[in-house]
Amino acid sequence: MKILVLNSGSSTQKSALFDLDPTPSSEPTPLLWEGKLEWDGDKETLTLKNADGNKFNAEAVVQAKDRRSSLEKMLQKLWQPPTQTIRNGSEIAVVGHRIVHGGPHLCQPTIITSEVKQAIADVSAIAPLHNKAGLQGIEIAEKLFPGKPQVAVFDTGFHRTLPPHAAVYPGPYEWFEHGIRRYGFHGISHEYCGHRAARMLGREISSLKIISCHLGNGCSLAAIDAGKSVDTTMGFTPLEGIMMGTRGGSVDPGILLQLMRADHTSVDQLDETLNRRSGLLGISGVSSDMRDVVKAAGNGNERAKLAFDIFVHRLQTGIAAMAASLGGVDAIAFTAGIGENSAEVRRATCAKLGFLGAQIDEGKNALAKPDVEISTSKSAVRVLVIRAQEDWSIARECAELTRTM
Ligand code: AMP
């Protein structure tokens, strides 16, 4: 069955096509087609990829009047040159959507109905950038693939097992009663990473304590005990936790009070500062991309070096916190853009994790091509590098959910 996945972000709209058996295996299947729209201010870029991995930059194709029309045009490229992969939209069996925030009630993958759409819209107040983009994707898919089942998979869902002491903020109890609690994100990636790590180690996941480190544009850690999330670094929104590309992660909330009182900073300005002007970009002043930061640090840029050092420090303390929540750790898995590709980040991070029993092989780390183990044979904690497979995981959930329909 051909399953189309829409992965809507605040500044990207990715889409991927898979062909899966109704009872899919645990191993990812290759992409048949991929489309990626990126927005940087007024600039819009479309990249298309076919099953052979050939890339096409199709900037001139879009430049439509708004993001909605651009997404529609991108999806039509499924049956148009130069990346025609299907005859027409009717070949799509199911459309799966990554929905970032499921709020208190939406946890399990679910068939999208008008009630589900309303529930996603209700949560938009908490995650406005992401959930609105998700809803837009759903509406366009309804138009292009009428009558086909659509499935929502929630990034918060995997963390539904957080115990109350990890989920409830130590503010007034009424916060919790009003849905202000720690939800956690990147759940689709963390869940896949945990299961993949168990398969790589040849162990049952029920016997393992795993720390999954999702380090991409957004970064978060998950403590996975016997396959269940028991702690994570992101919270009510994807702003909490470790340092990221343009988000700083946790900062003293007193800073925000100070900025509002002394500088009369508005809510929108704070939002912009916390979401777009902090993290690697905010400290280095160079870029939110770890590659640029490492390069600038290597060229002697002091602020870029500081940004790298803070990133690693926060990552180390985050990993230690997750290990404490688990009461020990069998494996640490690095995934997503930085986790998969930055040998520098992995080396610097693991340099201080000897107290947990983690020791990496410098040579294996430097040459790591996921999925691969980079720990030494003596290391008490196995250290793994795993390719993120969010889109395939969503496609798999779609196959599972619609098999019996
Ligand atoms: P993702 O959100 O998973 O696509 O990850 C995006 C981030 O991965 C980028 O912002 C980069 O900082 C980072 N990244 C990608 N490739 C590399 C690399 N070769 N070395 C270091 N960081 C990388």
XYZ file of C-alpha atoms and ligand atoms in Angstrom:
428
model
C 0.000 0.000 0.000
C 1.277 3.447 -0.955
C 1.397 5.682 2.092
C 2.065 9.391 1.881
C 3.445 11.100 4.985
C 3.187 14.839 5.647
C 5.567 16.263 8.226
C 4.676 19.892 8.853
C 7.100 22.162 10.669
C 7.050 25.869 11.377
C 9.458 26.632 8.518
C 9.493 23.386 6.543
C 6.906 21.135 4.988
C 8.259 17.678 4.239
C 6.477 14.855 2.499
C 7.535 11.271 1.806
C 6.023 8.345 -0.075
C 6.489 4.731 1.039
C 5.226 1.399 -0.258
C 4.526 -0.839 2.733
C 3.068 -4.277 3.273
C -0.134 -4.206 5.326
C 1.934 -5.977 8.005
C 5.170 -4.007 7.754
C 8.480 -5.287 9.068
C 10.443 -3.487 11.790
C 13.128 -2.429 9.306
C 12.617 0.823 7.399
C 11.821 0.539 3.697
C 13.368 2.976 1.203
C 11.646 6.176 0.173
C 9.849 6.186 -3.171
C 9.596 9.960 -3.333
C 10.354 12.927 -1.141
C 9.424 16.593 -1.324
C 10.700 19.327 0.964
C 9.580 22.931 1.066
C 11.665 25.345 3.125
C 10.867 28.928 3.943
C 13.492 31.436 5.023
C 11.781 34.826 5.236
C 10.396 35.440 1.742
C 12.617 32.817 0.155
C 10.961 29.528 -0.692
C 12.900 26.438 -1.772
C 11.510 23.162 -3.044
C 13.669 20.054 -3.235
C 12.345 16.854 -4.759
C 13.930 13.428 -4.560
C 12.970 10.279 -6.455
C 13.463 6.610 -5.575
C 16.983 6.595 -7.082
C 17.968 9.328 -4.635
C 18.344 11.891 -7.443
C 17.653 15.395 -6.187
C 15.900 18.154 -8.090
C 15.919 21.744 -6.986
C 12.655 23.051 -8.243
C 12.637 26.562 -6.872
C 11.042 27.955 -9.990
C 8.188 25.472 -9.759
C 6.581 26.943 -6.717
C 6.731 30.624 -5.724
C 2.990 30.300 -5.355
C 0.916 32.975 -3.679
C 1.009 31.363 -0.249
C 2.340 28.338 1.629
C -0.878 26.405 1.153
C -0.659 26.644 -2.666
C 3.041 25.765 -2.538
C 2.309 22.597 -0.581
C -0.440 21.668 -3.012
C 1.921 22.152 -5.951
C 4.626 20.135 -4.241
C 2.292 17.179 -3.692
C 1.146 17.312 -7.332
C 4.787 16.611 -8.245
C 4.054 13.034 -7.178
C 2.417 12.551 -10.574
C 4.254 15.185 -12.595
C 7.760 15.299 -14.069
C 10.601 15.312 -13.175
C 9.778 13.085 -10.192
C 6.575 11.377 -11.330
C 6.206 8.299 -9.118
C 2.485 7.471 -9.324
C -0.108 7.826 -12.103
C -2.443 9.978 -10.048
C -3.589 10.708 -6.500
C -5.971 7.738 -6.390
C -2.951 5.405 -5.961
C -2.392 6.756 -2.461
C -3.972 4.390 0.068
C -3.492 6.415 3.262
C -2.101 9.817 4.237
C -0.272 10.049 7.572
C 0.393 13.314 9.385
C 2.930 14.148 12.072
C 1.035 16.271 14.570
C 3.404 17.872 17.047
C 1.100 18.442 20.002
C -1.725 16.083 20.942
C -2.526 17.877 24.200
C -3.954 15.954 27.149
C -6.304 13.687 25.178
C -4.757 12.741 21.810
C -2.043 10.119 22.331
C -2.472 7.090 20.072
C -2.307 7.234 16.261
C -5.844 7.936 15.150
C -8.004 8.184 12.024
C -8.708 11.848 11.373
C -12.360 12.846 11.705
C -13.899 16.285 12.116
C -13.784 15.733 15.915
C -10.047 14.905 15.763
C -9.406 18.005 13.644
C -11.240 20.106 16.199
C -9.212 18.561 19.026
C -5.955 19.341 17.153
C -7.177 22.905 16.597
C -8.007 23.213 20.307
C -4.386 22.390 21.182
C -3.096 24.969 18.669
C -3.075 27.588 21.400
C -0.189 25.672 23.020
C 1.769 24.879 19.838
C 0.541 27.475 17.336
C 3.313 27.221 14.752
C 3.264 23.456 14.472
C -0.350 22.420 14.910
C -1.693 25.021 12.468
C 0.733 23.771 9.812
C -0.437 20.213 10.563
C -4.082 21.179 10.090
C -3.260 22.909 6.820
C -1.601 19.698 5.607
C -4.715 17.712 6.528
C -6.990 20.075 4.606
C -4.839 19.928 1.472
C -4.613 16.141 1.644
C -8.418 15.962 1.946
C -8.655 18.007 -1.254
C -6.009 16.102 -3.247
C -6.827 12.594 -2.006
C -10.581 12.684 -1.382
C -12.064 9.736 0.478
C -8.683 8.297 1.493
C -8.152 7.618 5.199
C -5.950 10.123 6.975
C -4.094 9.295 10.150
C -2.679 11.624 12.815
C 0.431 10.467 14.706
C 1.337 12.594 17.705
C 4.848 13.605 18.732
C 3.653 13.824 22.315
C 2.059 10.333 22.273
C 5.106 8.260 23.255
C 5.501 10.295 26.453
C 1.997 9.481 27.716
C 3.700 7.028 30.102
C 5.635 9.742 31.985
C 5.000 9.128 35.689
C 3.282 12.001 37.529
C 6.492 13.062 39.280
C 8.096 13.640 35.853
C 4.987 15.103 34.203
C 3.674 17.584 36.777
C 5.365 20.988 37.174
C 6.043 22.043 40.735
C 3.913 25.169 40.295
C 0.399 25.538 41.705
C -1.519 22.260 41.345
C -4.197 24.094 39.332
C -1.735 24.283 36.437
C -1.908 20.517 36.130
C -5.700 20.583 36.418
C -5.764 22.997 33.475
C -3.544 20.869 31.237
C -0.292 22.701 32.000
C 2.047 19.755 32.412
C 5.073 18.222 30.773
C 4.094 16.503 27.505
C 7.456 15.904 25.823
C 8.069 15.872 22.054
C 10.021 14.009 19.318
C 8.151 10.943 20.591
C 7.930 9.298 17.159
C 11.715 9.516 16.836
C 12.488 8.467 20.429
C 10.190 5.434 20.209
C 11.761 4.253 16.945
C 15.254 4.884 18.334
C 14.574 2.779 21.434
C 13.322 -0.193 19.411
C 16.110 0.101 16.851
C 18.707 0.206 19.645
C 17.272 -2.976 21.158
C 17.429 -4.745 17.781
C 21.027 -3.570 17.241
C 22.005 -4.948 20.640
C 20.114 -8.204 20.053
C 18.169 -7.684 23.277
C 14.518 -7.497 24.241
C 13.552 -3.869 24.788
C 11.816 -4.961 28.000
C 15.276 -5.632 29.489
C 16.857 -2.288 28.566
C 17.294 1.230 29.935
C 18.010 3.516 26.977
C 18.716 7.232 26.646
C 17.679 8.472 23.241
C 19.297 11.769 22.163
C 17.371 13.408 19.303
C 19.690 16.209 18.185
C 18.360 18.028 15.116
C 17.154 21.610 14.697
C 15.099 20.817 17.786
C 16.813 18.707 20.442
C 15.457 16.533 23.234
C 16.382 13.488 25.280
C 14.175 10.623 26.399
C 14.693 8.128 29.212
C 13.232 4.846 27.939
C 12.722 2.071 30.469
C 11.528 -1.274 29.071
C 10.253 0.542 25.966
C 8.340 3.218 27.885
C 9.201 6.906 28.192
C 9.744 7.697 31.870
C 11.352 11.125 31.491
C 12.225 13.605 28.774
C 13.764 17.061 28.513
C 11.040 18.937 26.602
C 7.925 19.871 28.519
C 4.681 21.792 28.032
C 6.095 23.172 24.778
C 9.185 22.302 22.695
C 11.043 25.192 24.378
C 12.110 23.366 27.541
C 15.229 21.274 27.944
C 18.641 21.194 26.293
C 20.103 23.785 23.893
C 18.963 23.733 20.245
C 19.589 25.552 16.949
C 17.507 28.666 17.630
C 15.972 27.734 21.007
C 17.935 27.934 24.224
C 16.094 25.206 26.064
C 15.521 25.806 29.774
C 16.291 29.286 31.076
C 15.398 30.851 34.426
C 11.781 32.093 34.041
C 12.863 35.064 36.172
C 14.747 36.357 33.107
C 11.445 36.665 31.267
C 9.862 38.567 34.157
C 12.859 40.880 34.215
C 12.669 41.537 30.469
C 8.939 42.242 30.653
C 9.261 44.564 33.659
C 12.478 46.408 32.933
C 12.536 46.467 29.120
C 8.772 46.238 28.479
C 9.431 43.318 26.157
C 6.135 42.153 24.656
C 4.868 38.570 24.567
C 5.480 38.410 20.809
C 9.046 39.669 21.236
C 9.683 37.076 23.939
C 8.244 34.396 21.696
C 10.563 35.476 18.879
C 13.593 35.596 21.206
C 12.946 32.198 22.755
C 11.994 30.391 19.532
C 14.188 32.051 16.916
C 16.999 34.121 18.401
C 18.468 31.847 21.073
C 20.425 28.604 21.146
C 23.407 28.057 18.829
C 22.396 31.088 16.760
C 21.832 33.355 19.740
C 25.175 32.605 21.372
C 27.417 32.230 18.315
C 25.850 35.011 16.245
C 27.028 32.868 13.319
C 24.391 30.260 12.570
C 21.875 27.804 14.015
C 23.579 25.043 12.031
C 26.068 22.986 14.039
C 28.311 22.592 10.961
C 28.797 26.381 10.726
C 29.308 26.681 14.479
C 32.008 23.976 14.541
C 33.727 25.542 11.526
C 33.691 29.042 13.038
C 34.948 27.704 16.386
C 37.778 25.963 14.522
C 38.665 29.314 12.932
C 39.022 30.883 16.362
C 35.567 32.473 16.762
C 35.188 32.659 20.574
C 31.404 32.951 20.610
C 31.032 29.967 18.310
C 33.308 27.997 20.670
C 31.160 29.087 23.618
C 27.976 28.023 21.786
C 29.476 24.578 21.147
C 30.611 24.260 24.765
C 27.208 25.234 26.187
C 25.493 22.796 23.802
C 27.723 19.960 24.985
C 27.478 20.931 28.670
C 23.676 21.003 28.591
C 23.630 17.728 26.706
C 25.907 16.061 29.258
C 23.859 17.246 32.235
C 20.665 16.249 30.421
C 21.999 12.734 29.800
C 23.021 12.457 33.452
C 19.514 13.540 34.505
C 17.940 10.912 32.248
C 20.309 8.263 33.680
C 19.201 9.244 37.189
C 15.537 8.955 36.188
C 16.230 5.483 34.792
C 18.359 4.418 37.769
C 21.106 3.284 35.388
C 21.647 3.043 31.667
C 22.422 0.251 29.196
C 22.615 2.266 25.990
C 22.857 5.843 24.755
C 21.655 6.450 21.194
C 22.432 9.556 19.136
C 20.012 10.401 16.320
C 18.832 13.219 13.943
C 20.993 15.734 12.028
C 23.572 16.538 14.709
C 23.375 13.178 16.489
C 23.950 11.235 13.266
C 26.558 13.496 11.694
C 28.556 15.393 14.276
C 31.459 13.257 15.504
C 32.670 16.386 17.382
C 29.484 16.657 19.451
C 29.433 12.920 20.235
C 33.135 12.902 21.203
C 32.917 16.000 23.408
C 29.709 14.758 25.058
C 30.944 11.260 25.805
C 34.277 12.585 27.116
C 32.587 13.253 30.468
C 30.271 10.230 30.557
C 32.915 7.803 31.801
C 31.324 7.975 35.263
C 28.245 6.296 33.746
C 30.456 3.625 32.188
C 30.302 4.987 28.623
C 33.492 4.880 26.574
C 33.581 5.494 22.849
C 36.079 4.303 20.271
C 37.493 7.502 18.708
C 38.077 5.843 15.351
C 34.620 4.324 15.115
C 33.080 7.621 16.191
C 34.973 9.618 13.576
C 33.891 7.285 10.758
C 30.395 6.468 12.046
C 27.770 5.837 9.385
C 24.414 5.074 10.998
C 23.213 2.641 12.133
C 26.369 1.726 14.017
C 27.821 1.169 17.485
C 30.666 3.501 18.511
C 31.451 2.249 22.030
C 34.562 0.225 22.858
C 34.295 -3.463 23.722
C 35.019 -2.550 27.372
C 32.305 0.099 27.621
C 29.646 -0.796 30.194
C 27.189 1.430 28.325
C 26.695 0.766 24.618
C 26.779 3.944 22.537
C 24.936 3.897 19.210
C 24.368 6.191 16.243
C 20.954 5.641 14.665
C 19.398 7.242 11.608
C 16.157 9.049 12.469
C 13.158 7.493 10.715
C 10.209 9.649 11.733
C 8.438 9.552 8.368
C 8.779 5.796 7.952
C 7.550 5.302 11.531
C 4.440 7.352 10.731
C 3.881 5.298 7.551
C 4.164 2.109 9.610
C 1.578 3.359 12.114
C -0.739 4.137 9.180
C -0.378 0.594 7.810
C -1.064 -0.916 11.243
C -4.079 1.268 11.896
C -5.758 0.865 8.509
C -5.011 -2.855 8.029
C -8.267 -3.930 9.580
C -10.442 -1.220 8.014
P 17.372 17.674 11.476
O 16.428 18.587 12.200
O 17.389 16.299 12.005
O 17.234 17.735 9.977
O 18.840 18.242 11.793
C 19.233 19.490 11.286
C 20.516 19.904 11.916
O 21.504 18.857 11.806
C 21.167 21.079 11.204
O 20.728 22.279 11.711
C 22.622 20.885 11.481
O 22.975 21.644 12.624
C 22.780 19.443 11.822
N 23.675 18.740 10.915
C 23.391 18.184 9.727
N 24.502 17.634 9.170
C 25.506 17.857 10.049
C 26.897 17.544 10.072
N 27.478 16.899 9.050
N 27.603 17.924 11.146
C 27.035 18.586 12.155
N 25.735 18.902 12.199
C 24.972 18.550 11.152
